[in-house]
PDB file of C-alpha atoms in Angstrom:
ATOM      1  CA  MET A   1      -0.013   0.103  -0.113  1.00 48.00           C
ATOM      2  CA  GLU A   2       1.404   3.330  -1.094  1.00 62.00           C
ATOM      3  CA  LEU A   3       0.795   5.022   2.440  1.00 73.00           C
ATOM      4  CA  THR A   4       3.070   2.351   4.265  1.00 78.00           C
ATOM      5  CA  HIS A   5       6.208   4.921   3.192  1.00 84.00           C
ATOM      6  CA  TYR A   6       4.871   7.265   5.519  1.00 89.00           C
ATOM      7  CA  ALA A   7       6.125   4.960   8.470  1.00 94.00           C
ATOM      8  CA  ASP A   8       9.540   6.365   7.875  1.00 94.00           C
ATOM      9  CA  PHE A   9       8.267   9.426   9.763  1.00 95.00           C
ATOM     10  CA  ALA A  10       7.781   7.271  12.932  1.00 97.00           C
ATOM     11  CA  VAL A  11      11.207   5.497  12.448  1.00 97.00           C
ATOM     12  CA  ARG A  12      13.033   9.027  11.982  1.00 96.00           C
ATOM     13  CA  LEU A  13      11.384  10.528  15.116  1.00 98.00           C
ATOM     14  CA  VAL A  14      11.989   7.661  17.444  1.00 98.00           C
ATOM     15  CA  ASN A  15      15.704   7.428  16.509  1.00 97.00           C
ATOM     16  CA  SER A  16      16.304  11.140  16.876  1.00 97.00           C
ATOM     17  CA  GLU A  17      17.110   9.950  20.301  1.00 96.00           C
ATOM     18  CA  GLN A  18      19.474   7.329  21.438  1.00 92.00           C
ATOM     19  CA  PRO A  19      18.655   6.954  25.082  1.00 88.00           C
ATOM     20  CA  GLN A  20      21.275   4.196  25.917  1.00 85.00           C
ATOM     21  CA  ARG A  21      24.114   6.580  24.658  1.00 87.00           C
ATOM     22  CA  GLY A  22      22.632   9.527  26.079  1.00 89.00           C
ATOM     23  CA  GLU A  23      22.322  11.292  22.758  1.00 94.00           C
ATOM     24  CA  GLU A  24      19.666  13.644  21.776  1.00 97.00           C
ATOM     25  CA  HIS A  25      19.257  15.102  18.358  1.00 96.00           C
ATOM     26  CA  LEU A  26      15.837  16.742  18.604  1.00 97.00           C
ATOM     27  CA  THR A  27      17.110  20.128  20.077  1.00 97.00           C
ATOM     28  CA  ASP A  28      15.986  23.011  18.250  1.00 96.00           C
ATOM     29  CA  VAL A  29      13.483  24.201  15.595  1.00 95.00           C
ATOM     30  CA  GLU A  30      16.135  23.393  12.775  1.00 94.00           C
ATOM     31  CA  SER A  31      16.160  19.748  13.888  1.00 95.00           C
ATOM     32  CA  VAL A  32      12.514  19.676  13.846  1.00 95.00           C
ATOM     33  CA  ARG A  33      12.552  20.752  10.060  1.00 93.00           C
ATOM     34  CA  ASP A  34      15.295  18.239   9.293  1.00 93.00           C
ATOM     35  CA  LEU A  35      12.722  15.499  10.402  1.00 93.00           C
ATOM     36  CA  PHE A  36      10.381  16.386   7.623  1.00 89.00           C
ATOM     37  CA  GLY A  37      13.013  15.559   4.969  1.00 83.00           C
ATOM     38  CA  GLU A  38      11.519  16.465   1.541  1.00 73.00           C
ATOM     39  CA  SER A  39       8.334  17.714   3.040  1.00 67.00           C
ATOM     40  CA  ARG A  40       9.724  21.346   3.712  1.00 66.00           C
ATOM     41  CA  GLN A  41       6.725  23.056   3.117  1.00 72.00           C
ATOM     42  CA  ALA A  42       5.199  21.577   6.207  1.00 74.00           C
ATOM     43  CA  ALA A  43       8.560  22.105   8.090  1.00 83.00           C
ATOM     44  CA  ARG A  44       8.192  25.988   7.454  1.00 86.00           C
ATOM     45  CA  ARG A  45       5.524  26.243  10.167  1.00 88.00           C
ATOM     46  CA  ALA A  46       7.732  24.475  13.012  1.00 92.00           C
ATOM     47  CA  THR A  47       8.434  26.554  15.955  1.00 93.00           C
ATOM     48  CA  ASP A  48      10.400  25.957  19.253  1.00 94.00           C
ATOM     49  CA  SER A  49       7.245  24.427  20.818  1.00 95.00           C
ATOM     50  CA  ASP A  50       7.184  21.828  18.231  1.00 96.00           C
ATOM     51  CA  VAL A  51      10.270  20.069  20.060  1.00 97.00           C
ATOM     52  CA  ALA A  52       8.569  19.455  23.092  1.00 97.00           C
ATOM     53  CA  ARG A  53       5.417  18.223  21.294  1.00 95.00           C
ATOM     54  CA  LEU A  54       7.492  15.887  19.159  1.00 97.00           C
ATOM     55  CA  ARG A  55       9.665  14.627  22.040  1.00 98.00           C
ATOM     56  CA  ALA A  56       6.227  13.432  23.931  1.00 98.00           C
ATOM     57  CA  VAL A  57       5.170  11.792  20.844  1.00 98.00           C
ATOM     58  CA  ARG A  58       8.484  10.130  20.464  1.00 98.00           C
ATOM     59  CA  THR A  59       8.252   8.598  23.706  1.00 98.00           C
ATOM     60  CA  ARG A  60       5.013   7.034  23.000  1.00 98.00           C
ATOM     61  CA  LEU A  61       6.081   5.872  19.512  1.00 98.00           C
ATOM     62  CA  ARG A  62       8.989   4.059  20.964  1.00 98.00           C
ATOM     63  CA  ALA A  63       6.812   2.284  23.211  1.00 98.00           C
ATOM     64  CA  VAL A  64       4.831   0.877  20.390  1.00 98.00           C
ATOM     65  CA  PHE A  65       8.020  -0.450  18.543  1.00 98.00           C
ATOM     66  CA  THR A  66       8.960  -1.677  22.029  1.00 97.00           C
ATOM     67  CA  ALA A  67       5.844  -3.534  22.383  1.00 98.00           C
ATOM     68  CA  ALA A  68       6.103  -4.967  19.017  1.00 97.00           C
ATOM     69  CA  ALA A  69       9.715  -6.319  19.333  1.00 95.00           C
ATOM     70  CA  GLU A  70       8.604  -7.864  22.744  1.00 96.00           C
ATOM     71  CA  GLY A  71       5.597  -9.763  20.930  1.00 95.00           C
ATOM     72  CA  ASP A  72       3.137  -7.961  22.878  1.00 97.00           C
ATOM     73  CA  GLU A  73       0.805  -6.980  19.604  1.00 96.00           C
ATOM     74  CA  ILE A  74      -2.162  -6.031  21.660  1.00 97.00           C
ATOM     75  CA  ARG A  75      -0.167  -3.424  23.770  1.00 98.00           C
ATOM     76  CA  ALA A  76       1.336  -2.192  20.510  1.00 98.00           C
ATOM     77  CA  VAL A  77      -1.920  -1.777  18.748  1.00 98.00           C
ATOM     78  CA  ASP A  78      -3.672  -0.203  21.910  1.00 98.00           C
ATOM     79  CA  LEU A  79      -0.659   2.233  22.237  1.00 98.00           C
ATOM     80  CA  LEU A  80      -0.737   3.160  18.433  1.00 98.00           C
ATOM     81  CA  ASN A  81      -4.562   3.508  18.371  1.00 98.00           C
ATOM     82  CA  ALA A  82      -4.388   6.085  21.277  1.00 98.00           C
ATOM     83  CA  LEU A  83      -2.201   8.169  19.224  1.00 97.00           C
ATOM     84  CA  LEU A  84      -4.211   8.069  16.131  1.00 95.00           C
ATOM     85  CA  MET A  85      -7.194   9.038  18.375  1.00 95.00           C
ATOM     86  CA  GLU A  86      -5.193  12.012  19.292  1.00 94.00           C
ATOM     87  CA  TYR A  87      -3.473  12.701  15.948  1.00 93.00           C
ATOM     88  CA  PRO A  88      -5.895  12.417  13.246  1.00 90.00           C
ATOM     89  CA  ALA A  89      -4.510  12.266   9.630  1.00 84.00           C
ATOM     90  CA  SER A  90      -6.531  13.313   6.345  1.00 80.00           C
ATOM     91  CA  PRO A  91      -5.929  11.057   3.579  1.00 79.00           C
ATOM     92  CA  GLN A  92      -6.504  12.810   0.127  1.00 80.00           C
ATOM     93  CA  ILE A  93      -6.042  11.776  -3.529  1.00 84.00           C
ATOM     94  CA  ALA A  94      -3.251  13.759  -5.114  1.00 77.00           C
ATOM     95  CA  GLY A  95      -1.692  13.959  -8.548  1.00 75.00           C
ATOM     96  CA  HIS A  96       0.045  17.408  -9.091  1.00 65.00           C
ATOM     97  CA  GLU A  97       3.586  15.972  -8.270  1.00 66.00           C
ATOM     98  CA  TYR A  98       3.611  13.006 -10.761  1.00 68.00           C
ATOM     99  CA  ARG A  99       2.684  13.070 -14.442  1.00 73.00           C
ATOM    100  CA  ASP A 100       2.245  10.136 -17.148  1.00 73.00           C
ATOM    101  CA  ASP A 101       3.889  10.326 -20.590  1.00 75.00           C
ATOM    102  CA  GLU A 102       1.031  12.260 -21.923  1.00 77.00           C
ATOM    103  CA  GLY A 103       1.272  14.816 -19.036  1.00 74.00           C
ATOM    104  CA  ASN A 104      -2.072  13.548 -17.186  1.00 82.00           C
ATOM    105  CA  PRO A 105      -1.735  13.468 -13.365  1.00 81.00           C
ATOM    106  CA  LYS A 106      -0.774   9.982 -11.799  1.00 79.00           C
ATOM    107  CA  TRP A 107      -3.226   9.827  -8.980  1.00 81.00           C
ATOM    108  CA  HIS A 108      -2.051   8.403  -5.573  1.00 75.00           C
ATOM    109  CA  MET A 109      -2.943   8.594  -1.958  1.00 76.00           C
ATOM    110  CA  HIS A 110      -1.289  11.264  -0.002  1.00 71.00           C
ATOM    111  CA  LEU A 111      -1.926  12.452   3.854  1.00 74.00           C
ATOM    112  CA  ALA A 112      -2.604  15.957   4.160  1.00 65.00           C
ATOM    113  CA  GLU A 113      -0.990  18.157   6.742  1.00 60.00           C
ATOM    114  CA  SER A 114      -3.978  20.110   7.951  1.00 61.00           C
ATOM    115  CA  PRO A 115      -3.310  20.559  11.849  1.00 66.00           C
ATOM    116  CA  ALA A 116      -2.555  23.856  13.113  1.00 73.00           C
ATOM    117  CA  ASN A 117       1.018  23.251  14.117  1.00 88.00           C
ATOM    118  CA  ALA A 118       3.888  21.295  12.533  1.00 90.00           C
ATOM    119  CA  GLY A 119       4.499  19.115  15.374  1.00 92.00           C
ATOM    120  CA  ALA A 120       0.770  17.673  15.384  1.00 91.00           C
ATOM    121  CA  GLY A 121       1.047  17.447  11.561  1.00 90.00           C
ATOM    122  CA  TYR A 122       4.179  15.252  11.770  1.00 93.00           C
ATOM    123  CA  ALA A 123       2.780  13.137  14.492  1.00 94.00           C
ATOM    124  CA  ALA A 124      -0.497  12.582  12.234  1.00 92.00           C
ATOM    125  CA  ILE A 125       1.781  11.483   9.286  1.00 91.00           C
ATOM    126  CA  ALA A 126       4.093   9.144  11.410  1.00 94.00           C
ATOM    127  CA  CYS A 127       1.226   7.598  13.367  1.00 95.00           C
ATOM    128  CA  MET A 128      -0.888   6.898  10.393  1.00 93.00           C
ATOM    129  CA  GLY A 129       2.019   5.487   8.126  1.00 93.00           C
ATOM    130  CA  LEU A 130       2.986   3.206  11.097  1.00 96.00           C
ATOM    131  CA  ALA A 131      -0.652   2.132  11.444  1.00 95.00           C
ATOM    132  CA  PHE A 132      -0.712   1.258   7.639  1.00 92.00           C
ATOM    133  CA  SER A 133       2.622  -0.533   7.782  1.00 93.00           C
ATOM    134  CA  LEU A 134       1.392  -2.479  10.973  1.00 94.00           C
ATOM    135  CA  THR A 135      -1.830  -3.601   9.235  1.00 94.00           C
ATOM    136  CA  ASP A 136      -0.402  -4.575   5.955  1.00 92.00           C
ATOM    137  CA  LEU A 137       2.720  -6.319   6.862  1.00 91.00           C
ATOM    138  CA  GLY A 138       2.037  -7.470  10.498  1.00 94.00           C
ATOM    139  CA  VAL A 139       3.039  -6.039  13.941  1.00 95.00           C
ATOM    140  CA  ASP A 140       6.358  -8.338  13.978  1.00 93.00           C
ATOM    141  CA  ARG A 141       7.758  -6.090  11.346  1.00 94.00           C
ATOM    142  CA  LEU A 142       8.296  -3.350  13.891  1.00 96.00           C
ATOM    143  CA  GLY A 143      11.646  -4.006  15.621  1.00 94.00           C
ATOM    144  CA  VAL A 144      14.204  -2.531  17.887  1.00 96.00           C
ATOM    145  CA  CYS A 145      17.874  -2.926  17.026  1.00 95.00           C
ATOM    146  CA  GLU A 146      19.430  -5.887  19.104  1.00 92.00           C
ATOM    147  CA  ALA A 147      22.940  -4.130  19.011  1.00 91.00           C
ATOM    148  CA  GLU A 148      23.749  -2.756  22.302  1.00 86.00           C
ATOM    149  CA  PRO A 149      23.956   0.294  22.926  1.00 89.00           C
ATOM    150  CA  CYS A 150      21.977   1.255  19.830  1.00 92.00           C
ATOM    151  CA  ARG A 151      18.093   0.239  20.178  1.00 92.00           C
ATOM    152  CA  ASN A 152      17.159   2.320  17.103  1.00 96.00           C
ATOM    153  CA  ALA A 153      13.566   1.277  15.666  1.00 97.00           C
ATOM    154  CA  TYR A 154      13.269  -0.139  12.163  1.00 96.00           C
ATOM    155  CA  LEU A 155      10.957  -1.641   9.919  1.00 95.00           C
ATOM    156  CA  ASP A 156      11.542  -5.231   8.835  1.00 94.00           C
ATOM    157  CA  THR A 157      10.799  -5.239   5.052  1.00 88.00           C
ATOM    158  CA  SER A 158      13.079  -8.646   4.449  1.00 88.00           C
ATOM    159  CA  THR A 159      11.312 -11.537   2.933  1.00 87.00           C
ATOM    160  CA  ASN A 160      11.910 -13.914   5.609  1.00 88.00           C
ATOM    161  CA  ARG A 161      11.095 -11.608   8.599  1.00 86.00           C
ATOM    162  CA  SER A 162      14.825 -12.317   9.805  1.00 86.00           C
ATOM    163  CA  ARG A 163      15.986  -8.576  10.665  1.00 90.00           C
ATOM    164  CA  ARG A 164      17.415  -7.951  14.007  1.00 91.00           C
ATOM    165  CA  TYR A 165      19.230  -4.750  13.345  1.00 93.00           C
ATOM    166  CA  CYS A 166      18.792  -1.223  12.284  1.00 92.00           C
ATOM    167  CA  SER A 167      21.722  -1.422   9.945  1.00 92.00           C
ATOM    168  CA  ASP A 168      24.429  -3.318   8.414  1.00 90.00           C
ATOM    169  CA  ARG A 169      26.887  -1.633  10.752  1.00 91.00           C
ATOM    170  CA  CYS A 170      24.883  -2.717  13.796  1.00 93.00           C
ATOM    171  CA  ALA A 171      24.761  -6.228  12.402  1.00 90.00           C
ATOM    172  CA  THR A 172      28.584  -6.441  11.953  1.00 90.00           C
ATOM    173  CA  ARG A 173      29.370  -5.000  15.219  1.00 86.00           C
ATOM    174  CA  ALA A 174      26.995  -7.357  16.857  1.00 84.00           C
ATOM    175  CA  ASN A 175      28.471 -10.305  14.887  1.00 83.00           C
ATOM    176  CA  VAL A 176      32.046  -9.430  15.862  1.00 83.00           C
ATOM    177  CA  ALA A 177      31.134  -9.120  19.489  1.00 75.00           C
ATOM    178  CA  ALA A 178      29.394 -12.369  19.446  1.00 74.00           C
ATOM    179  CA  TYR A 179      32.472 -13.931  17.832  1.00 75.00           C
ATOM    180  CA  ARG A 180      34.758 -12.435  20.414  1.00 79.00           C
ATOM    181  CA  ALA A 181      32.668 -13.864  23.209  1.00 76.00           C
ATOM    182  CA  ARG A 182      32.900 -17.213  21.829  1.00 82.00           C
ATOM    183  CA  LYS A 183      36.596 -17.087  21.461  1.00 81.00           C
ATOM    184  CA  ARG A 184      36.558 -15.977  25.318  1.00 80.00           C
ATOM    185  CA  ARG A 185      34.452 -18.961  26.186  1.00 79.00           C
ATOM    186  CA  GLY A 186      36.662 -21.111  24.158  1.00 73.00           C
ATOM    187  CA  SER A 187      40.000 -20.099  25.723  1.00 72.00           C
ATOM    188  CA  GLY A 188      38.407 -20.342  29.251  1.00 64.00           C
ATOM    189  CA  ARG A 189      37.514 -24.121  28.434  1.00 63.00           C
ATOM    190  CA  THR A 190      40.909 -24.595  27.128  1.00 58.00           C
ATOM    191  CA  ALA A 191      42.562 -23.060  30.128  1.00 54.00           C
ATOM    192  CA  ASP A 192      40.296 -25.196  32.572  1.00 56.00           C
ATOM    193  CA  SER A 193      41.322 -28.229  30.712  1.00 57.00           C
ATOM    194  CA  ASN A 194      44.919 -27.625  31.425  1.00 57.00           C
ATOM    195  CA  GLN A 195      44.506 -27.309  35.249  1.00 57.00           C
ATOM    196  CA  PRO A 196      45.445 -30.435  37.113  1.00 56.00           C
ATOM    197  CA  ALA A 197      42.453 -32.602  38.535  1.00 51.00           C
ATOM    198  CA  SER A 198      41.482 -31.866  42.035  1.00 50.00           C
ATOM    199  CA  GLU A 199      42.048 -34.627  44.652  1.00 48.00           C
ATOM    200  CA  PRO A 200      38.841 -36.217  46.029  1.00 46.00           C
ATOM    201  CA  GLY A 201      37.519 -34.264  49.071  1.00 47.00           C
ATOM    202  CA  VAL A 202      39.907 -31.231  48.275  1.00 44.00           C
ATOM    203  CA  ARG A 203      37.904 -27.813  47.259  1.00 40.00           C
TER     204      ARG A 203
END
């Protein structure tokens, strides 16, 4: 479904903070505008007040991803439904951006940004996009990166639903850490096998 790509708004917002690392990237009005990406027209309405608005929504969206990653589908859906009620979106048919070979509009679904402030508009798009992804792909496609201390949110679009990390970089880092841990365990077992056996009754 076309509207699933709006779920990227939710992923970008959640990942604007990395709590395990103590990193905060949503700090001012310019960082709010950066979240919108190519939707610069909506971003022009952003003010300093939208920083606090979007941080609050971000906390709730992270809870949706966390519940989904933990296999609690009902909680993930309940949390997202609460956000959808609070930040409703307005789907509309649009065609002004794209034209076919004959110059006619190529009609497609679009989420209108009608709320009074940029933060509410962004939240509506992010939540609706995530809802379409959840219902179209499944709750188990919402994940949280397993590479510590990352914990970034992601959408699993793999064919076999096997994604565990937010990026190739995190996957590589986790694999290297697991390899080193196995090496340490192997070295420990080898060292133990070289120790002389204890006499019976000696501790």
